[in-house]
mmCIF file of C-alpha atoms and ligand atoms in Angstrom:
data_model
loop_
_atom_site.group_PDB
_atom_site.id
_atom_site.type_symbol
_atom_site.label_atom_id
_atom_site.label_comp_id
_atom_site.label_asym_id
_atom_site.label_seq_id
_atom_site.Cartn_x
_atom_site.Cartn_y
_atom_site.Cartn_z
ATOM 1 C CA MET W 1 -0.002 -0.004 -0.001
ATOM 2 C CA GLN W 2 1.277 3.485 -0.884
ATOM 3 C CA THR W 3 2.245 5.660 2.114
ATOM 4 C CA TRP W 4 0.267 8.860 2.674
ATOM 5 C CA THR W 5 2.983 11.520 2.660
ATOM 6 C CA ILE W 6 2.348 15.221 3.173
ATOM 7 C CA GLN W 7 2.809 15.841 -0.558
ATOM 8 C CA ARG W 8 0.366 13.122 -1.556
ATOM 9 C CA LEU W 9 -2.222 14.299 0.952
ATOM 10 C CA LEU W 10 -1.923 17.921 -0.138
ATOM 11 C CA ASN W 11 -2.480 16.929 -3.744
ATOM 12 C CA TRP W 12 -5.400 14.661 -2.891
ATOM 13 C CA VAL W 13 -7.203 17.166 -0.648
ATOM 14 C CA THR W 14 -6.632 19.997 -3.155
ATOM 15 C CA GLU W 15 -8.143 17.908 -5.939
ATOM 16 C CA HIS W 16 -11.074 16.884 -3.715
ATOM 17 C CA PHE W 17 -11.794 20.530 -2.742
ATOM 18 C CA THR W 18 -11.515 21.646 -6.369
ATOM 19 C CA LYS W 19 -14.176 19.090 -7.359
ATOM 20 C CA LYS W 20 -16.380 20.196 -4.455
ATOM 21 C CA GLY W 21 -16.056 23.891 -5.420
ATOM 22 C CA ILE W 22 -14.418 24.902 -2.125
ATOM 23 C CA ASP W 23 -12.778 28.362 -2.285
ATOM 24 C CA SER W 24 -8.960 28.487 -2.604
ATOM 25 C CA PRO W 25 -8.590 24.681 -2.657
ATOM 26 C CA ARG W 26 -4.800 24.517 -2.281
ATOM 27 C CA LEU W 27 -4.689 27.063 0.554
ATOM 28 C CA SER W 28 -7.610 25.337 2.315
ATOM 29 C CA ALA W 29 -5.809 21.985 2.032
ATOM 30 C CA GLU W 30 -2.613 23.503 3.457
ATOM 31 C CA LEU W 31 -4.481 25.108 6.365
ATOM 32 C CA LEU W 32 -6.242 21.872 7.350
ATOM 33 C CA LEU W 33 -3.116 19.756 7.034
ATOM 34 C CA SER W 34 -0.945 22.191 8.967
ATOM 35 C CA CYS W 35 -3.614 22.292 11.694
ATOM 36 C CA VAL W 36 -3.789 18.482 11.969
ATOM 37 C CA LEU W 37 0.004 18.085 11.952
ATOM 38 C CA ALA W 38 0.564 21.141 14.194
ATOM 39 C CA MET W 39 3.032 22.504 11.647
ATOM 40 C CA LYS W 40 3.477 25.885 9.981
ATOM 41 C CA ARG W 41 2.372 25.923 6.324
ATOM 42 C CA ILE W 42 5.958 26.426 5.187
ATOM 43 C CA GLU W 43 6.963 23.257 7.070
ATOM 44 C CA LEU W 44 4.617 21.196 4.938
ATOM 45 C CA TYR W 45 6.866 22.027 1.995
ATOM 46 C CA THR W 46 10.125 21.354 3.814
ATOM 47 C CA GLN W 47 8.816 17.945 4.960
ATOM 48 C CA PHE W 48 7.001 16.916 1.786
ATOM 49 C CA ASP W 49 8.010 13.233 2.091
ATOM 50 C CA LYS W 50 7.075 12.799 5.762
ATOM 51 C CA ALA W 51 4.585 9.989 6.349
ATOM 52 C CA VAL W 52 1.375 10.931 8.161
ATOM 53 C CA ASP W 53 0.174 8.521 10.849
ATOM 54 C CA LYS W 54 -3.228 6.847 11.044
ATOM 55 C CA GLN W 55 -4.599 9.016 13.855
ATOM 56 C CA GLN W 56 -3.687 12.188 11.970
ATOM 57 C CA LEU W 57 -5.151 10.779 8.757
ATOM 58 C CA ASP W 58 -8.457 10.063 10.519
ATOM 59 C CA ARG W 59 -8.557 13.608 11.921
ATOM 60 C CA LEU W 60 -7.770 15.100 8.509
ATOM 61 C CA HIS W 61 -10.447 12.952 6.910
ATOM 62 C CA GLU W 62 -13.041 14.246 9.382
ATOM 63 C CA LEU W 63 -12.089 17.888 8.731
ATOM 64 C CA VAL W 64 -12.060 17.390 4.949
ATOM 65 C CA GLU W 65 -15.566 15.895 5.147
ATOM 66 C CA ARG W 66 -16.822 18.872 7.171
ATOM 67 C CA ALA W 67 -15.185 21.361 4.788
ATOM 68 C CA GLY W 68 -16.932 19.497 1.978
ATOM 69 C CA GLN W 69 -20.250 20.310 3.714
ATOM 70 C CA ASN W 70 -19.249 24.009 3.503
ATOM 71 C CA GLU W 71 -18.090 24.422 7.101
ATOM 72 C CA PRO W 72 -15.637 27.372 6.982
ATOM 73 C CA ILE W 73 -11.968 26.403 7.166
ATOM 74 C CA ALA W 74 -11.332 29.059 9.847
ATOM 75 C CA TYR W 75 -13.893 27.408 12.155
ATOM 76 C CA LEU W 76 -12.369 23.986 11.493
ATOM 77 C CA THR W 77 -8.859 25.153 12.363
ATOM 78 C CA GLY W 78 -10.014 27.673 14.993
ATOM 79 C CA LYS W 79 -7.657 30.262 13.498
ATOM 80 C CA THR W 80 -7.551 33.056 10.977
ATOM 81 C CA GLU W 81 -5.260 35.854 9.907
ATOM 82 C CA PHE W 82 -6.288 39.522 9.926
ATOM 83 C CA TYR W 83 -4.009 42.489 9.243
ATOM 84 C CA SER W 84 -1.064 40.021 9.459
ATOM 85 C CA LEU W 85 -2.135 38.990 12.970
ATOM 86 C CA GLN W 86 -3.051 35.466 14.040
ATOM 87 C CA LEU W 87 -6.455 35.361 15.743
ATOM 88 C CA ASP W 88 -8.564 32.608 17.238
ATOM 89 C CA VAL W 89 -12.122 32.243 15.991
ATOM 90 C CA THR W 90 -15.051 29.955 16.791
ATOM 91 C CA PRO W 91 -18.625 29.835 15.458
ATOM 92 C CA ASP W 92 -19.483 32.282 18.282
ATOM 93 C CA CYS W 93 -17.912 35.113 16.280
ATOM 94 C CA MET W 94 -17.842 36.171 12.653
ATOM 95 C CA ILE W 95 -14.687 35.360 10.700
ATOM 96 C CA PRO W 96 -12.901 38.679 9.994
ATOM 97 C CA ARG W 97 -12.945 39.607 6.278
ATOM 98 C CA PRO W 98 -10.083 41.100 4.251
ATOM 99 C CA GLU W 99 -12.323 44.094 3.311
ATOM 100 C CA THR W 100 -12.368 45.109 6.973
ATOM 101 C CA GLU W 101 -8.598 45.671 6.788
ATOM 102 C CA LEU W 102 -9.467 48.846 4.805
ATOM 103 C CA LEU W 103 -11.361 50.148 7.809
ATOM 104 C CA VAL W 104 -8.329 49.453 9.996
ATOM 105 C CA GLU W 105 -6.058 51.239 7.493
ATOM 106 C CA ARG W 106 -8.253 54.351 7.496
ATOM 107 C CA ALA W 107 -8.393 54.294 11.307
ATOM 108 C CA ILE W 108 -4.601 54.004 11.664
ATOM 109 C CA GLU W 109 -4.036 56.783 9.100
ATOM 110 C CA PHE W 110 -6.385 59.068 11.059
ATOM 111 C CA LEU W 111 -4.903 58.263 14.466
ATOM 112 C CA ARG W 112 -1.343 58.847 13.230
ATOM 113 C CA THR W 113 -2.217 62.448 12.313
ATOM 114 C CA ARG W 114 -3.124 63.214 15.927
ATOM 115 C CA PRO W 115 -0.725 63.875 18.784
ATOM 116 C CA GLY W 116 -1.087 62.467 22.310
ATOM 117 C CA LYS W 117 -3.219 59.720 23.783
ATOM 118 C CA GLN W 118 -6.097 58.676 21.513
ATOM 119 C CA PHE W 119 -9.295 57.142 22.843
ATOM 120 C CA VAL W 120 -10.883 54.756 20.418
ATOM 121 C CA CYS W 121 -14.194 52.906 20.569
ATOM 122 C CA ASP W 122 -14.671 49.730 18.492
ATOM 123 C CA LEU W 123 -18.372 48.872 18.473
ATOM 124 C CA CYS W 124 -19.450 45.338 17.474
ATOM 125 C CA THR W 125 -15.927 44.009 18.058
ATOM 126 C CA GLY W 126 -16.634 40.287 17.509
ATOM 127 C CA CYS W 127 -13.303 38.444 17.886
ATOM 128 C CA GLY W 128 -11.619 41.816 18.560
ATOM 129 C CA CYS W 129 -9.863 42.003 15.189
ATOM 130 C CA ILE W 130 -10.265 45.742 14.566
ATOM 131 C CA ALA W 131 -9.364 46.791 18.108
ATOM 132 C CA ILE W 132 -6.318 44.511 18.181
ATOM 133 C CA ALA W 133 -5.040 45.621 14.747
ATOM 134 C CA ILE W 134 -5.373 49.284 15.732
ATOM 135 C CA ALA W 135 -3.731 48.794 19.125
ATOM 136 C CA LYS W 136 -0.814 46.885 17.548
ATOM 137 C CA ASN W 137 -0.199 49.687 15.067
ATOM 138 C CA CYS W 138 -0.917 52.794 17.160
ATOM 139 C CA ALA W 139 0.973 52.798 20.419
ATOM 140 C CA ASN W 140 -0.897 55.906 21.622
ATOM 141 C CA ALA W 141 -4.377 54.363 21.259
ATOM 142 C CA ASP W 142 -6.441 53.081 24.202
ATOM 143 C CA ILE W 143 -9.505 51.201 23.091
ATOM 144 C CA ILE W 144 -12.908 50.265 24.462
ATOM 145 C CA ALA W 145 -14.412 47.445 22.400
ATOM 146 C CA THR W 146 -18.024 46.413 22.841
ATOM 147 C CA ASP W 147 -20.268 43.621 21.609
ATOM 148 C CA ILE W 148 -23.741 42.411 22.503
ATOM 149 C CA SER W 149 -22.556 38.800 22.479
ATOM 150 C CA ASP W 150 -20.831 37.506 25.607
ATOM 151 C CA ALA W 151 -19.680 34.459 23.667
ATOM 152 C CA ALA W 152 -17.976 36.611 21.010
ATOM 153 C CA LEU W 153 -16.354 38.718 23.733
ATOM 154 C CA ASN W 154 -14.869 35.561 25.263
ATOM 155 C CA ILE W 155 -13.066 34.935 21.987
ATOM 156 C CA ALA W 156 -12.016 38.605 21.849
ATOM 157 C CA ALA W 157 -10.652 38.310 25.412
ATOM 158 C CA GLY W 158 -8.477 35.344 24.382
ATOM 159 C CA ASN W 159 -7.166 37.269 21.375
ATOM 160 C CA VAL W 160 -6.450 40.395 23.426
ATOM 161 C CA GLU W 161 -4.474 38.265 25.894
ATOM 162 C CA LYS W 162 -2.628 36.404 23.126
ATOM 163 C CA HIS W 163 -1.433 39.761 21.745
ATOM 164 C CA GLN W 164 -0.667 41.107 25.234
ATOM 165 C CA LEU W 165 -2.968 44.098 24.894
ATOM 166 C CA GLY W 166 -4.924 43.687 28.105
ATOM 167 C CA ASP W 167 -3.706 47.046 29.420
ATOM 168 C CA ARG W 168 -4.891 48.936 26.284
ATOM 169 C CA ILE W 169 -8.086 47.218 25.178
ATOM 170 C CA ARG W 170 -11.100 47.008 27.478
ATOM 171 C CA LEU W 171 -13.973 44.738 26.474
ATOM 172 C CA LEU W 172 -17.538 45.599 27.486
ATOM 173 C CA CYS W 173 -20.728 43.669 26.840
ATOM 174 C CA GLY W 174 -23.908 45.480 25.801
ATOM 175 C CA ASP W 175 -26.052 46.962 23.067
ATOM 176 C CA LEU W 176 -23.784 49.438 21.191
ATOM 177 C CA PHE W 177 -23.056 52.452 23.453
ATOM 178 C CA ASP W 178 -25.235 51.054 26.276
ATOM 179 C CA ALA W 179 -22.264 48.892 27.267
ATOM 180 C CA PHE W 180 -20.556 51.916 28.841
ATOM 181 C CA VAL W 181 -20.909 52.322 32.558
ATOM 182 C CA PRO W 182 -21.610 56.036 33.290
ATOM 183 C CA GLN W 183 -18.940 57.667 35.478
ATOM 184 C CA LEU W 184 -16.623 54.664 35.074
ATOM 185 C CA ASP W 185 -15.850 54.531 31.370
ATOM 186 C CA VAL W 186 -14.394 57.081 28.970
ATOM 187 C CA ASP W 187 -17.313 58.175 26.825
ATOM 188 C CA LYS W 188 -15.814 60.857 24.547
ATOM 189 C CA PHE W 189 -13.680 59.358 21.838
ATOM 190 C CA ASP W 190 -11.215 60.578 19.216
ATOM 191 C CA LEU W 191 -12.402 57.802 16.921
ATOM 192 C CA ILE W 192 -15.368 55.457 16.801
ATOM 193 C CA VAL W 193 -14.957 52.503 14.416
ATOM 194 C CA CYS W 194 -17.474 49.800 13.679
ATOM 195 C CA ASN W 195 -18.044 46.932 11.320
ATOM 196 C CA PRO W 196 -21.692 46.315 12.198
ATOM 197 C CA PRO W 197 -24.038 43.650 10.879
ATOM 198 C CA TYR W 198 -25.351 45.009 7.536
ATOM 199 C CA VAL W 199 -27.035 42.206 5.615
ATOM 200 C CA SER W 200 -30.602 42.955 4.490
ATOM 201 C CA ALA W 201 -33.479 40.468 4.649
ATOM 202 C CA ALA W 202 -33.319 39.822 0.886
ATOM 203 C CA GLU W 203 -29.515 39.395 0.899
ATOM 204 C CA PHE W 204 -29.636 37.070 3.908
ATOM 205 C CA GLU W 205 -31.692 34.536 1.992
ATOM 206 C CA LYS W 206 -29.119 34.515 -0.810
ATOM 207 C CA LEU W 207 -25.976 34.214 1.338
ATOM 208 C CA ASP W 208 -23.603 31.353 0.546
ATOM 209 C CA LYS W 209 -24.174 28.230 2.610
ATOM 210 C CA ASN W 210 -20.777 28.531 4.339
ATOM 211 C CA ILE W 211 -21.862 31.911 5.731
ATOM 212 C CA LYS W 212 -25.603 31.452 6.268
ATOM 213 C CA ASP W 213 -25.392 28.043 7.961
ATOM 214 C CA TYR W 214 -22.308 28.652 10.101
ATOM 215 C CA GLU W 215 -21.686 32.295 11.044
ATOM 216 C CA PRO W 216 -23.807 33.894 13.820
ATOM 217 C CA LYS W 217 -26.947 35.493 12.327
ATOM 218 C CA SER W 218 -26.630 38.304 14.886
ATOM 219 C CA ALA W 219 -23.288 39.244 13.313
ATOM 220 C CA LEU W 220 -24.776 39.500 9.836
ATOM 221 C CA PHE W 221 -28.429 40.445 9.749
ATOM 222 C CA ALA W 222 -29.518 44.030 10.371
ATOM 223 C CA GLY W 223 -33.210 44.383 9.510
ATOM 224 C CA ALA W 224 -35.159 44.749 6.281
ATOM 225 C CA ASP W 225 -32.688 47.066 4.544
ATOM 226 C CA GLY W 226 -29.589 46.009 6.527
ATOM 227 C CA LEU W 227 -29.180 49.480 8.016
ATOM 228 C CA ASP W 228 -30.715 49.042 11.488
ATOM 229 C CA ILE W 229 -27.399 49.219 13.349
ATOM 230 C CA HIS W 230 -25.878 51.966 11.164
ATOM 231 C CA ARG W 231 -28.999 54.047 11.789
ATOM 232 C CA ARG W 232 -28.703 53.674 15.564
ATOM 233 C CA ILE W 233 -24.962 54.462 15.571
ATOM 234 C CA CYS W 234 -25.459 57.598 13.442
ATOM 235 C CA GLU W 235 -28.241 58.805 15.753
ATOM 236 C CA LYS W 236 -26.119 58.452 18.902
ATOM 237 C CA ALA W 237 -22.515 59.030 17.761
ATOM 238 C CA ASP W 238 -22.430 62.806 18.352
ATOM 239 C CA ARG W 239 -22.771 62.397 22.118
ATOM 240 C CA PHE W 240 -19.693 60.091 22.211
ATOM 241 C CA LEU W 241 -17.332 61.991 19.904
ATOM 242 C CA LYS W 242 -14.927 64.815 20.801
ATOM 243 C CA PRO W 243 -14.856 67.839 18.453
ATOM 244 C CA ASP W 244 -12.728 66.960 15.347
ATOM 245 C CA ALA W 245 -13.139 63.256 16.122
ATOM 246 C CA ALA W 246 -14.077 60.713 13.436
ATOM 247 C CA LEU W 247 -16.668 58.028 12.910
ATOM 248 C CA MET W 248 -15.695 55.183 10.548
ATOM 249 C CA LEU W 249 -18.144 52.500 9.500
ATOM 250 C CA GLU W 250 -17.920 49.518 7.208
ATOM 251 C CA VAL W 251 -20.869 49.469 4.786
ATOM 252 C CA GLY W 252 -22.401 46.977 2.359
ATOM 253 C CA PHE W 253 -21.587 47.431 -1.332
ATOM 254 C CA THR W 254 -25.031 48.897 -2.114
ATOM 255 C CA GLN W 255 -25.290 51.037 1.030
ATOM 256 C CA GLY W 256 -22.869 53.942 0.424
ATOM 257 C CA LYS W 257 -25.478 56.482 -0.683
ATOM 258 C CA ALA W 258 -27.917 55.603 2.109
ATOM 259 C CA ILE W 259 -25.216 55.840 4.799
ATOM 260 C CA LYS W 260 -23.978 59.171 3.445
ATOM 261 C CA GLU W 261 -27.539 60.497 3.773
ATOM 262 C CA LEU W 262 -27.855 59.107 7.294
ATOM 263 C CA LEU W 263 -24.629 60.830 8.314
ATOM 264 C CA GLU W 264 -25.656 64.107 6.637
ATOM 265 C CA GLN W 265 -29.025 64.104 8.417
ATOM 266 C CA THR W 266 -27.299 64.106 11.817
ATOM 267 C CA GLY W 267 -25.826 67.598 11.186
ATOM 268 C CA THR W 268 -22.835 66.400 13.248
ATOM 269 C CA PHE W 269 -20.235 65.892 10.538
ATOM 270 C CA ALA W 270 -18.254 68.155 8.218
ATOM 271 C CA GLU W 271 -16.451 65.744 5.909
ATOM 272 C CA ILE W 272 -18.395 62.673 4.880
ATOM 273 C CA LYS W 273 -16.726 60.278 2.456
ATOM 274 C CA ILE W 274 -17.587 56.855 1.093
ATOM 275 C CA LYS W 275 -14.478 54.920 0.071
ATOM 276 C CA LYS W 276 -14.483 51.983 -2.288
ATOM 277 C CA ASP W 277 -12.690 48.654 -1.903
ATOM 278 C CA PRO W 278 -10.306 47.320 -4.592
ATOM 279 C CA ASN W 279 -13.310 45.748 -6.379
ATOM 280 C CA GLY W 280 -14.850 49.197 -6.803
ATOM 281 C CA ASN W 281 -17.604 48.568 -4.216
ATOM 282 C CA ASP W 282 -18.658 51.031 -1.512
ATOM 283 C CA ARG W 283 -16.965 49.787 1.646
ATOM 284 C CA ILE W 284 -15.977 52.428 4.237
ATOM 285 C CA ALA W 285 -17.857 55.533 5.390
ATOM 286 C CA THR W 286 -15.711 58.130 7.143
ATOM 287 C CA ALA W 287 -17.053 61.283 8.789
ATOM 288 C CA VAL W 288 -15.285 63.943 10.836
ATOM 289 C CA LYS W 289 -17.211 65.813 13.502
ATOM 290 C CA VAL W 290 -17.399 69.581 13.159
ATOM 291 C CA SER W 291 -15.148 71.395 15.630
ATOM 292 C CA SER W 292 -17.892 73.161 17.591
HETATM 293 C C1 LIG C 301 -20.156 42.032 11.298
HETATM 294 S S1 LIG C 301 -19.677 41.394 12.901
HETATM 295 C C2 LIG C 301 -18.131 42.240 13.057
HETATM 296 C C3 LIG C 301 -17.163 41.575 13.970
HETATM 297 C C4 LIG C 301 -15.754 42.167 13.898
HETATM 298 N N1 LIG C 301 -15.737 43.562 14.308
HETATM 299 C C5 LIG C 301 -15.199 42.044 12.485
HETATM 300 O O1 LIG C 301 -15.012 43.077 11.822
HETATM 301 O O2 LIG C 301 -14.956 40.912 12.036
HETATM 302 C C6 LIG C 301 -20.797 42.267 13.899
HETATM 303 C C7 LIG C 301 -20.701 42.071 15.403
HETATM 304 O O3 LIG C 301 -21.700 42.934 15.988
HETATM 305 C C8 LIG C 301 -22.246 42.330 17.124
HETATM 306 N N2 LIG C 301 -23.539 42.990 17.360
HETATM 307 C C9 LIG C 301 -24.708 42.803 16.725
HETATM 308 N N3 LIG C 301 -25.659 43.633 17.207
HETATM 309 C C10 LIG C 301 -25.045 44.358 18.175
HETATM 310 C C11 LIG C 301 -25.503 45.411 19.065
HETATM 311 N N4 LIG C 301 -26.743 45.840 19.024
HETATM 312 N N5 LIG C 301 -24.620 45.930 19.943
HETATM 313 C C12 LIG C 301 -23.324 45.497 19.974
HETATM 314 N N6 LIG C 301 -22.852 44.521 19.175
HETATM 315 C C13 LIG C 301 -23.699 43.966 18.277
HETATM 316 C C14 LIG C 301 -22.306 40.862 16.771
HETATM 317 O O4 LIG C 301 -22.355 40.067 17.950
HETATM 318 C C15 LIG C 301 -21.015 40.694 15.955
HETATM 319 O O5 LIG C 301 -19.957 40.276 16.795
#
């Protein structure tokens, strides 16, 4: 019988995923195999001829089956990468998306133009990806990150600890700004960032199986037009922003115009911009509060 080496397994799983229509079949195969063998991806290539034992083969087989049923690879491995940072994820939190890195970039750019300590609020933090990426790249930022899901915040807490940011990121549970405890928490920020749920009722029905069946609905769905949470943030943001502070929101690719109108209606902001992602879709709304 032929031995199952790393090389042979990688080729087999890649071919299997290609037939099943799994996204990025080679990368997905590498991620599952490196998880099962507790190796870095690069080590798979330096140990191509290593034989894989029966127990590991059984584990890989189970994960490949589940991936074939559209279970996201990040949930199977329990890990993902965001802004070049390793983060833990479970089905209790949404898997961070590459588009959200644009929001982080805008946030970092803004914070780097400002001297002194910067207070940042990351609403809807999920696994903590935005807060952690900002904290890692802006040494002068202190961050309060909130989420309505205790389970998601548990994952965020693990990630904050893993990146040794416990002294700069505080996690609070609650409905948007309601998480703050009056008198105890900072409640005037230099920057509020948020990647809220923004999927509409019609879009939710059409989501891919790997999203709809596995990621938390509360992280995705935001009412009939997908703007429920944006609307509530726009209504309340003024009270929590310092003069000259900024609000930055991720938006759905059809929502740019509607969000711009929502922000304009507040009368709070001077510069309102909708930035596109590399695919030319509306992605980030930025707004700077008028000075007085
Ligand atoms: C789209 S996910 C974003 C997670 C993470 N910030 C990211 O970019 O990957 C939205 C998050 O908002 C949280 N959420 C939903 N409704 C909320 C509310 N009313 N108040 C606070 N958080 C809420 C969900 O639990 C979920 O973690």
